[in-house]
Amino acid sequence: MDIESIVKEVMKEMEGPTEEKTINRTAEREFVYHFEKMVTVEEPKNKDSIAHAQQGTPARIGIGRSGTRMKTKNYLDFRVDHAAAQDAVFKDVADSILDKMDLPILHSKASSMQEYLMNLDVGRKLNEESVKWLKENAPKGKQVQIIVSDGLSSTGVEDTIPDLLPSLVQGLEAKGLSMGKPVFIRKSRVWIQDEVASLVDCDVVVSLIGERPGLATSKSISAYLIYCPNENSVEADRTVFSNIHEGGVPPIEAGAYLSEVIEGMLHHKASGVKYAQLKNN
Amino acid sequence: MKLTCRLRNETYQFRSIADVLAKASEEKSGDVMAGIGAASSLERMASKYVLSELQLKDIYENPVIPYEKDEVSRIIYEDVSAFIYKEIADWTVGELREYILSHSTNGNDLKRLSRGLTSEMISAVAKLMSSLDLVLASQKMKHQAHCNTTIGEPGRLAFRCQPNHPVDNPDGILASIKEGLSYGSGDAVIGINPNNESVASVAKILTMSHELIEKWKIPTQNCVLAHITTQMKALQQGAPVALMFQSLAGTQTANEDFGVSQKILDEGYELMRHKGTSAGLNFFYFETGQGSEVSLDAHSGVDMQTLEARTYGYAKHWKPFMVNNVSGFIGPETLFDGKQMIRCDLEDLFMGKLHNLPMGIAPTYTNHMQCDQNDQEIAGMLTTVAGANFYMGVPGGDDVMLSYQDTSYHDDASLREMLGLRPLAEFEKWLEKMGIMEDGRLTENAGDLSIFD
């Protein structure tokens, strides 16, 4: 390298930072949050085996530490997931998604999200207009009635129901079972299915309801089924399938399975513990 | 018993002792939902004042749920020492508080006193105590129990390694156990909540965790937190159980909803004595928490805190190795926010200890509560200062099966380090042998699960 180019090189280096500083002051900066499973243990004995272990579970393992505390990015990942889960509870299911699935929108007695969360009873009963709507518009005396409930996760309804519902409907149709019009009930809990069943006079009522969101997923749906609920029904009469979402029991598979179960309940005229016993005999 | 209180030109009336107890509670959403909490701040204070003047015999003679109607009430009363009760029957609840806090009262005095108290008296005195009162009183009491390890020795803090997996994948569970062990978590128990409750599946996880413990010669105990009857079936079929789990509540109706009774618990204990793998003789791991009765509509008009105390009165009958309090697991309809959750943790730790129980705490929150990681860590620090025996250890604090947050492996290590507490004695030696801990501090190897490859 000749002297000239060395001088140029040095000049460039001297200019460099100055130039960069100016850019940082004036230009906009964009930060893109990104999550990727990574082994962040410092100098592990076997990094590959930790990476392999991470593939076997959604649990937060192989993340290492700073002293006894989490590393910054892992800590923020946790807080981001918590924030998403909190928002999932307080968000309503978008009307457009319900329209697309052709689901009429009914309402519980809960007038606000706060009331819904703090008073279990209001989410277990329909409001007057919804009762009237069901009386006037719902097909009566069918074998099966499907309810979609937001429960504690609107994200679950938005992400999982579009696959789960058609799969369940298709399964029931293939078995030649008669079905009322599926409905969506805003701010509703499981026990509201008893009131709906009595209003539409069906045999089996199934609620597809958004589960309490976790950090790993806020998309999970549970199905609660009961055969001819009445005032003597107890919790043990309900059959429950939980963990329906892409990372758990896949929605399409779950829909097909639920239609099998419903057929079995109609055959045995029972649900819950009674159904489980009859089925195994 | 009708009670009246004049306070600041107002007259407050109470229908019963149960009514006074409910209204004297610090505000909690579950008591509000049940329609039994105080209607105003001054009504709360009027009931606290009435409570402070009541004698212990007033509480003894007016059970909140009749003896004839409720198994929990029966066990509580039958286990009271009549001799010790007679010595203190004339004390007021206010005097009981001062006795507990007095410099001249030590842990052994409280251990004896405990046998003369009903659970309702213990709940009552806690209602007259502030956060500092509860922490200082809790510090005086430390109760030991033995399964394979000894829990509750002074200067030691234990953890349950809680390696749950959403669909019980054995490799996934194993990986989370190894991660936990590498942080020094797992001396209380390696305890897995199963997603699949079938006997075959529960037996498989029991065997897997037992074999891991054998292979690495870990001084601890295994447990799969299925329903007690499922664990009993697995045990009868020869599955290795070191510690038997069950959730308990404070009314007979709620326990029926949980599918548990004195008869089942007696059978479980006997079965563990004959077929369990551990030394014992403390064979049970119980979980409790404020709010379960109200969410099952089985509260009988009694406040959440008093029902929690009654749960402890019931639990101690079977001499458990661990009682874990999980107030905060249910949701905002029982505990609205971090403040209510922290208060519960302090009350429950104190009440459990005053029942002579080897208490641990799980400061927890769900995602629909007004609560976050900061509240949870505050509860963890306060109850560690107050001398809890153990906490849970969940990878990254995120239980991917039960969908709630609990203390993490990192928190476990932090709580020990903060107060210079050591793992359980046998387990500490094992950690040293494995190169994970030295002189009570984690080594460079800690946090690396591949040391168990």
PDB file of N, CA and C in Angstrom, chain A residues 124 144-152 161 164 168 188-194 197 202-212 220-229 234-244 254 258 261-262 265 271-272:
ATOM      1  N   ARG A 124     -73.284 -16.792  31.744  1.00  0.00           N
ATOM      2  CA  ARG A 124     -73.912 -18.113  31.663  1.00  0.00           C
ATOM      3  C   ARG A 124     -75.368 -18.036  31.199  1.00  0.00           C
ATOM      4  N   VAL A 144     -78.468 -31.980  16.740  1.00  0.00           N
ATOM      5  CA  VAL A 144     -77.257 -31.314  17.235  1.00  0.00           C
ATOM      6  C   VAL A 144     -77.367 -29.795  17.095  1.00  0.00           C
ATOM      7  N   GLN A 145     -76.908 -29.072  18.122  1.00  0.00           N
ATOM      8  CA  GLN A 145     -76.788 -27.616  18.035  1.00  0.00           C
ATOM      9  C   GLN A 145     -75.341 -27.235  18.344  1.00  0.00           C
ATOM     10  N   ILE A 146     -74.737 -26.460  17.445  1.00  0.00           N
ATOM     11  CA  ILE A 146     -73.360 -25.992  17.674  1.00  0.00           C
ATOM     12  C   ILE A 146     -73.381 -24.533  18.122  1.00  0.00           C
ATOM     13  N   ILE A 147     -72.604 -24.254  19.187  1.00  0.00           N
ATOM     14  CA  ILE A 147     -72.423 -22.880  19.666  1.00  0.00           C
ATOM     15  C   ILE A 147     -70.937 -22.545  19.578  1.00  0.00           C
ATOM     16  N   VAL A 148     -70.629 -21.365  19.067  1.00  0.00           N
ATOM     17  CA  VAL A 148     -69.262 -20.864  19.153  1.00  0.00           C
ATOM     18  C   VAL A 148     -69.261 -19.763  20.209  1.00  0.00           C
ATOM     19  N   SER A 149     -68.383 -19.891  21.223  1.00  0.00           N
ATOM     20  CA  SER A 149     -68.297 -18.909  22.305  1.00  0.00           C
ATOM     21  C   SER A 149     -66.903 -18.295  22.323  1.00  0.00           C
ATOM     22  N   ASP A 150     -66.834 -16.982  22.568  1.00  0.00           N
ATOM     23  CA  ASP A 150     -65.500 -16.367  22.675  1.00  0.00           C
ATOM     24  C   ASP A 150     -64.784 -16.817  23.947  1.00  0.00           C
ATOM     25  N   GLY A 151     -65.570 -17.088  25.021  1.00  0.00           N
ATOM     26  CA  GLY A 151     -64.949 -17.551  26.271  1.00  0.00           C
ATOM     27  C   GLY A 151     -63.890 -16.574  26.738  1.00  0.00           C
ATOM     28  N   LEU A 152     -62.639 -17.014  26.837  1.00  0.00           N
ATOM     29  CA  LEU A 152     -61.560 -16.130  27.274  1.00  0.00           C
ATOM     30  C   LEU A 152     -60.548 -15.866  26.168  1.00  0.00           C
ATOM     31  N   ILE A 161     -61.456 -21.503  14.822  1.00  0.00           N
ATOM     32  CA  ILE A 161     -62.821 -21.863  14.414  1.00  0.00           C
ATOM     33  C   ILE A 161     -62.975 -21.986  12.891  1.00  0.00           C
ATOM     34  N   LEU A 164     -62.021 -25.486  12.361  1.00  0.00           N
ATOM     35  CA  LEU A 164     -62.706 -26.467  13.204  1.00  0.00           C
ATOM     36  C   LEU A 164     -64.189 -26.606  12.847  1.00  0.00           C
ATOM     37  N   LEU A 168     -66.268 -29.964  11.591  1.00  0.00           N
ATOM     38  CA  LEU A 168     -67.296 -30.577  12.447  1.00  0.00           C
ATOM     39  C   LEU A 168     -68.621 -30.706  11.684  1.00  0.00           C
ATOM     40  N   SER A 188     -69.555 -15.231  26.371  1.00  0.00           N
ATOM     41  CA  SER A 188     -70.328 -16.332  26.940  1.00  0.00           C
ATOM     42  C   SER A 188     -69.432 -17.409  27.534  1.00  0.00           C
ATOM     43  N   ARG A 189     -69.954 -18.086  28.541  1.00  0.00           N
ATOM     44  CA  ARG A 189     -69.269 -19.189  29.208  1.00  0.00           C
ATOM     45  C   ARG A 189     -69.967 -20.506  28.872  1.00  0.00           C
ATOM     46  N   VAL A 190     -69.389 -21.593  29.370  1.00  0.00           N
ATOM     47  CA  VAL A 190     -69.862 -22.925  28.959  1.00  0.00           C
ATOM     48  C   VAL A 190     -71.339 -23.156  29.294  1.00  0.00           C
ATOM     49  N   TRP A 191     -71.737 -22.797  30.531  1.00  0.00           N
ATOM     50  CA  TRP A 191     -73.081 -23.180  30.987  1.00  0.00           C
ATOM     51  C   TRP A 191     -74.200 -22.548  30.171  1.00  0.00           C
ATOM     52  N   ILE A 192     -73.913 -21.572  29.312  1.00  0.00           N
ATOM     53  CA  ILE A 192     -74.948 -20.948  28.489  1.00  0.00           C
ATOM     54  C   ILE A 192     -75.523 -21.984  27.520  1.00  0.00           C
ATOM     55  N   GLN A 193     -74.785 -23.060  27.290  1.00  0.00           N
ATOM     56  CA  GLN A 193     -75.263 -24.090  26.357  1.00  0.00           C
ATOM     57  C   GLN A 193     -76.540 -24.768  26.864  1.00  0.00           C
ATOM     58  N   ASP A 194     -76.727 -24.804  28.186  1.00  0.00           N
ATOM     59  CA  ASP A 194     -77.921 -25.443  28.737  1.00  0.00           C
ATOM     60  C   ASP A 194     -79.174 -24.657  28.325  1.00  0.00           C
ATOM     61  N   ALA A 197     -79.812 -25.079  24.557  1.00  0.00           N
ATOM     62  CA  ALA A 197     -80.361 -26.406  24.268  1.00  0.00           C
ATOM     63  C   ALA A 197     -81.857 -26.456  24.567  1.00  0.00           C
ATOM     64  N   CYS A 202     -82.711 -29.369  21.225  1.00  0.00           N
ATOM     65  CA  CYS A 202     -81.828 -30.308  20.509  1.00  0.00           C
ATOM     66  C   CYS A 202     -81.468 -31.470  21.445  1.00  0.00           C
ATOM     67  N   ASP A 203     -80.809 -32.500  20.911  1.00  0.00           N
ATOM     68  CA  ASP A 203     -80.359 -33.603  21.767  1.00  0.00           C
ATOM     69  C   ASP A 203     -78.963 -33.341  22.328  1.00  0.00           C
ATOM     70  N   VAL A 204     -78.025 -33.111  21.413  1.00  0.00           N
ATOM     71  CA  VAL A 204     -76.659 -32.820  21.882  1.00  0.00           C
ATOM     72  C   VAL A 204     -76.333 -31.370  21.564  1.00  0.00           C
ATOM     73  N   VAL A 205     -75.821 -30.660  22.555  1.00  0.00           N
ATOM     74  CA  VAL A 205     -75.349 -29.297  22.300  1.00  0.00           C
ATOM     75  C   VAL A 205     -73.833 -29.296  22.489  1.00  0.00           C
ATOM     76  N   VAL A 206     -73.127 -28.666  21.543  1.00  0.00           N
ATOM     77  CA  VAL A 206     -71.668 -28.603  21.643  1.00  0.00           C
ATOM     78  C   VAL A 206     -71.222 -27.144  21.598  1.00  0.00           C
ATOM     79  N   SER A 207     -70.422 -26.740  22.597  1.00  0.00           N
ATOM     80  CA  SER A 207     -69.854 -25.392  22.622  1.00  0.00           C
ATOM     81  C   SER A 207     -68.387 -25.464  22.233  1.00  0.00           C
ATOM     82  N   LEU A 208     -68.022 -24.675  21.233  1.00  0.00           N
ATOM     83  CA  LEU A 208     -66.605 -24.523  20.873  1.00  0.00           C
ATOM     84  C   LEU A 208     -66.183 -23.186  21.466  1.00  0.00           C
ATOM     85  N   ILE A 209     -65.333 -23.241  22.493  1.00  0.00           N
ATOM     86  CA  ILE A 209     -65.113 -22.031  23.306  1.00  0.00           C
ATOM     87  C   ILE A 209     -63.632 -21.693  23.451  1.00  0.00           C
ATOM     88  N   GLY A 210     -63.311 -20.413  23.375  1.00  0.00           N
ATOM     89  CA  GLY A 210     -61.933 -19.943  23.487  1.00  0.00           C
ATOM     90  C   GLY A 210     -61.400 -20.197  24.886  1.00  0.00           C
ATOM     91  N   GLU A 211     -60.272 -20.908  24.990  1.00  0.00           N
ATOM     92  CA  GLU A 211     -59.688 -21.226  26.296  1.00  0.00           C
ATOM     93  C   GLU A 211     -58.956 -20.016  26.853  1.00  0.00           C
ATOM     94  N   ARG A 212     -58.784 -20.049  28.153  1.00  0.00           N
ATOM     95  CA  ARG A 212     -57.942 -19.067  28.827  1.00  0.00           C
ATOM     96  C   ARG A 212     -56.574 -19.068  28.138  1.00  0.00           C
ATOM     97  N   SER A 220     -56.116 -21.493  21.526  1.00  0.00           N
ATOM     98  CA  SER A 220     -56.660 -22.802  21.863  1.00  0.00           C
ATOM     99  C   SER A 220     -58.172 -22.758  22.092  1.00  0.00           C
ATOM    100  N   ILE A 221     -58.843 -23.794  21.577  1.00  0.00           N
ATOM    101  CA  ILE A 221     -60.295 -23.933  21.715  1.00  0.00           C
ATOM    102  C   ILE A 221     -60.580 -25.229  22.484  1.00  0.00           C
ATOM    103  N   SER A 222     -61.607 -25.176  23.351  1.00  0.00           N
ATOM    104  CA  SER A 222     -62.098 -26.392  23.987  1.00  0.00           C
ATOM    105  C   SER A 222     -63.491 -26.682  23.456  1.00  0.00           C
ATOM    106  N   ALA A 223     -63.850 -27.953  23.404  1.00  0.00           N
ATOM    107  CA  ALA A 223     -65.211 -28.338  23.048  1.00  0.00           C
ATOM    108  C   ALA A 223     -65.872 -28.946  24.277  1.00  0.00           C
ATOM    109  N   TYR A 224     -67.046 -28.439  24.645  1.00  0.00           N
ATOM    110  CA  TYR A 224     -67.838 -28.978  25.753  1.00  0.00           C
ATOM    111  C   TYR A 224     -69.126 -29.538  25.170  1.00  0.00           C
ATOM    112  N   LEU A 225     -69.416 -30.796  25.460  1.00  0.00           N
ATOM    113  CA  LEU A 225     -70.613 -31.423  24.910  1.00  0.00           C
ATOM    114  C   LEU A 225     -71.490 -31.962  26.034  1.00  0.00           C
ATOM    115  N   ILE A 226     -72.811 -31.845  25.850  1.00  0.00           N
ATOM    116  CA  ILE A 226     -73.723 -32.433  26.832  1.00  0.00           C
ATOM    117  C   ILE A 226     -74.982 -32.907  26.119  1.00  0.00           C
ATOM    118  N   TYR A 227     -75.490 -34.063  26.581  1.00  0.00           N
ATOM    119  CA  TYR A 227     -76.701 -34.656  26.009  1.00  0.00           C
ATOM    120  C   TYR A 227     -77.906 -34.220  26.837  1.00  0.00           C
ATOM    121  N   CYS A 228     -78.887 -33.608  26.181  1.00  0.00           N
ATOM    122  CA  CYS A 228     -80.146 -33.186  26.825  1.00  0.00           C
ATOM    123  C   CYS A 228     -79.948 -32.618  28.237  1.00  0.00           C
ATOM    124  N   PRO A 229     -79.284 -31.461  28.352  1.00  0.00           N
ATOM    125  CA  PRO A 229     -79.079 -30.900  29.696  1.00  0.00           C
ATOM    126  C   PRO A 229     -80.402 -30.466  30.326  1.00  0.00           C
ATOM    127  N   VAL A 234     -75.176 -32.288  36.096  1.00  0.00           N
ATOM    128  CA  VAL A 234     -74.023 -31.874  36.908  1.00  0.00           C
ATOM    129  C   VAL A 234     -72.794 -31.753  36.008  1.00  0.00           C
ATOM    130  N   GLU A 235     -71.727 -31.222  36.560  1.00  0.00           N
ATOM    131  CA  GLU A 235     -70.528 -31.005  35.752  1.00  0.00           C
ATOM    132  C   GLU A 235     -70.015 -32.299  35.117  1.00  0.00           C
ATOM    133  N   ALA A 236     -70.182 -33.401  35.848  1.00  0.00           N
ATOM    134  CA  ALA A 236     -69.678 -34.688  35.347  1.00  0.00           C
ATOM    135  C   ALA A 236     -70.470 -35.184  34.136  1.00  0.00           C
ATOM    136  N   ASP A 237     -71.591 -34.518  33.808  1.00  0.00           N
ATOM    137  CA  ASP A 237     -72.344 -34.892  32.606  1.00  0.00           C
ATOM    138  C   ASP A 237     -71.765 -34.253  31.343  1.00  0.00           C
ATOM    139  N   ARG A 238     -70.826 -33.329  31.510  1.00  0.00           N
ATOM    140  CA  ARG A 238     -70.236 -32.688  30.337  1.00  0.00           C
ATOM    141  C   ARG A 238     -68.972 -33.431  29.903  1.00  0.00           C
ATOM    142  N   THR A 239     -68.839 -33.609  28.594  1.00  0.00           N
ATOM    143  CA  THR A 239     -67.607 -34.169  28.040  1.00  0.00           C
ATOM    144  C   THR A 239     -66.773 -33.003  27.526  1.00  0.00           C
ATOM    145  N   VAL A 240     -65.469 -33.021  27.822  1.00  0.00           N
ATOM    146  CA  VAL A 240     -64.596 -31.910  27.428  1.00  0.00           C
ATOM    147  C   VAL A 240     -63.423 -32.401  26.594  1.00  0.00           C
ATOM    148  N   PHE A 241     -63.140 -31.675  25.518  1.00  0.00           N
ATOM    149  CA  PHE A 241     -61.892 -31.885  24.765  1.00  0.00           C
ATOM    150  C   PHE A 241     -61.171 -30.553  24.722  1.00  0.00           C
ATOM    151  N   SER A 242     -59.943 -30.518  25.221  1.00  0.00           N
ATOM    152  CA  SER A 242     -59.238 -29.230  25.259  1.00  0.00           C
ATOM    153  C   SER A 242     -58.056 -29.246  24.304  1.00  0.00           C
ATOM    154  N   ASN A 243     -57.411 -28.081  24.247  1.00  0.00           N
ATOM    155  CA  ASN A 243     -56.143 -28.000  23.523  1.00  0.00           C
ATOM    156  C   ASN A 243     -56.301 -28.137  22.000  1.00  0.00           C
ATOM    157  N   ILE A 244     -57.427 -27.657  21.417  1.00  0.00           N
ATOM    158  CA  ILE A 244     -57.599 -27.708  19.967  1.00  0.00           C
ATOM    159  C   ILE A 244     -56.994 -26.443  19.344  1.00  0.00           C
ATOM    160  N   ALA A 254     -59.760 -32.544  14.909  1.00  0.00           N
ATOM    161  CA  ALA A 254     -60.660 -32.438  16.068  1.00  0.00           C
ATOM    162  C   ALA A 254     -62.119 -32.432  15.621  1.00  0.00           C
ATOM    163  N   LEU A 258     -64.857 -35.030  16.878  1.00  0.00           N
ATOM    164  CA  LEU A 258     -66.033 -34.601  17.645  1.00  0.00           C
ATOM    165  C   LEU A 258     -67.323 -35.148  17.030  1.00  0.00           C
ATOM    166  N   VAL A 261     -67.827 -38.569  18.249  1.00  0.00           N
ATOM    167  CA  VAL A 261     -68.264 -38.579  19.641  1.00  0.00           C
ATOM    168  C   VAL A 261     -69.752 -38.241  19.735  1.00  0.00           C
ATOM    169  N   ILE A 262     -70.180 -37.244  18.956  1.00  0.00           N
ATOM    170  CA  ILE A 262     -71.589 -36.827  18.988  1.00  0.00           C
ATOM    171  C   ILE A 262     -72.477 -37.987  18.540  1.00  0.00           C
ATOM    172  N   MET A 265     -72.769 -40.290  21.420  1.00  0.00           N
ATOM    173  CA  MET A 265     -73.640 -39.768  22.490  1.00  0.00           C
ATOM    174  C   MET A 265     -75.117 -39.938  22.121  1.00  0.00           C
ATOM    175  N   SER A 271     -73.878 -38.344  27.972  1.00  0.00           N
ATOM    176  CA  SER A 271     -72.608 -37.627  27.786  1.00  0.00           C
ATOM    177  C   SER A 271     -71.824 -37.695  29.089  1.00  0.00           C
ATOM    178  N   GLY A 272     -70.644 -37.114  29.099  1.00  0.00           N
ATOM    179  CA  GLY A 272     -69.829 -37.048  30.318  1.00  0.00           C
ATOM    180  C   GLY A 272     -69.381 -38.422  30.806  1.00  0.00           C
TER     181      GLY A 272
END
